[in-house]
Amino acid sequence: MFYFVLGLYIVILLTFVFLYAFIIYHLVKYSINASLNRILLPFFIIISTLLLFSNILLFFSIDWNNLFSQFFIN
């Protein structure tokens, strides 16, 4: 059961990384104001990366075996 949840989580993470790259590409390529882009791009990259790493740390800090044993009686 843990591998099923881990697989779903990996799909969600890959989707986030794809959207993250998509947004960065469009910020760089289609920016109207270059001086504003110099402020927004690093801000977006730092905040998104911190959110991604905090999400990964929180996911792996959960005791999945205990959680599954409470919901599914073996």
Short mmCIF file of C-alpha atoms in Angstrom, two decimals:
data_model
loop_
_atom_site.label_atom_id
_atom_site.label_comp_id
_atom_site.label_asym_id
_atom_site.label_seq_id
_atom_site.Cartn_x
_atom_site.Cartn_y
_atom_site.Cartn_z
CA MET A 1 0.00 0.00 0.00
CA PHE A 2 2.89 2.34 0.74
CA TYR A 3 4.25 1.85 -2.78
CA PHE A 4 0.87 2.81 -4.23
CA VAL A 5 0.84 6.06 -2.23
CA LEU A 6 4.48 6.68 -3.11
CA GLY A 7 3.71 6.19 -6.81
CA LEU A 8 0.85 8.67 -6.66
CA TYR A 9 3.05 11.12 -4.79
CA ILE A 10 5.78 10.82 -7.42
CA VAL A 11 3.22 11.57 -10.14
CA ILE A 12 2.11 14.66 -8.23
CA LEU A 13 5.74 15.76 -7.74
CA LEU A 14 6.54 15.31 -11.42
CA THR A 15 3.46 17.32 -12.33
CA PHE A 16 4.57 20.09 -9.98
CA VAL A 17 8.10 20.11 -11.45
CA PHE A 18 6.69 20.20 -14.99
CA LEU A 19 4.42 23.14 -14.13
CA TYR A 20 7.31 24.81 -12.31
CA ALA A 21 9.47 24.60 -15.45
CA PHE A 22 6.53 25.73 -17.61
CA ILE A 23 6.04 28.87 -15.50
CA ILE A 24 9.77 29.67 -15.43
CA TYR A 25 9.98 29.29 -19.21
CA HIS A 26 7.08 31.64 -19.75
CA LEU A 27 8.40 34.17 -17.25
CA VAL A 28 11.72 34.26 -19.10
CA LYS A 29 10.41 34.08 -22.65
CA TYR A 30 7.32 36.30 -22.53
CA SER A 31 8.17 38.85 -19.86
CA ILE A 32 6.93 42.33 -20.70
CA ASN A 33 9.06 44.16 -18.19
CA ALA A 34 12.66 42.89 -17.94
CA SER A 35 13.42 44.77 -14.72
CA LEU A 36 10.38 43.26 -13.03
CA ASN A 37 11.43 39.84 -14.31
CA ARG A 38 14.75 40.18 -12.46
CA ILE A 39 12.79 40.48 -9.22
CA LEU A 40 10.00 37.97 -9.85
CA LEU A 41 12.02 35.11 -11.31
CA PRO A 42 14.43 34.57 -8.37
CA PHE A 43 11.55 35.07 -5.93
CA PHE A 44 9.46 32.45 -7.72
CA ILE A 45 12.35 29.98 -7.98
CA ILE A 46 13.34 30.27 -4.31
CA ILE A 47 9.80 30.05 -2.94
CA SER A 48 8.78 27.15 -5.22
CA THR A 49 11.94 25.19 -4.42
CA LEU A 50 11.46 25.68 -0.69
CA LEU A 51 7.84 24.56 -0.97
CA LEU A 52 8.87 21.49 -2.95
CA PHE A 53 11.55 20.43 -0.44
CA SER A 54 9.31 21.08 2.55
CA ASN A 55 6.59 18.98 0.94
CA ILE A 56 9.02 16.11 0.35
CA LEU A 57 10.29 16.27 3.94
CA LEU A 58 6.77 16.32 5.34
CA PHE A 59 5.69 13.39 3.15
CA PHE A 60 8.56 11.21 4.36
CA SER A 61 8.09 12.24 7.99
CA ILE A 62 4.68 10.50 8.09
CA ASP A 63 4.65 7.01 9.60
CA TRP A 64 2.77 5.35 6.76
CA ASN A 65 2.77 1.85 8.30
CA ASN A 66 1.04 3.11 11.43
CA LEU A 67 -1.42 5.13 9.36
CA PHE A 68 -2.32 2.17 7.14
CA SER A 69 -2.66 -0.18 10.12
CA GLN A 70 -5.27 2.16 11.62
CA PHE A 71 -7.37 2.26 8.46
CA PHE A 72 -6.87 -1.28 7.20
CA ILE A 73 -6.95 -4.08 9.74
CA ASN A 74 -4.44 -6.76 8.73
#
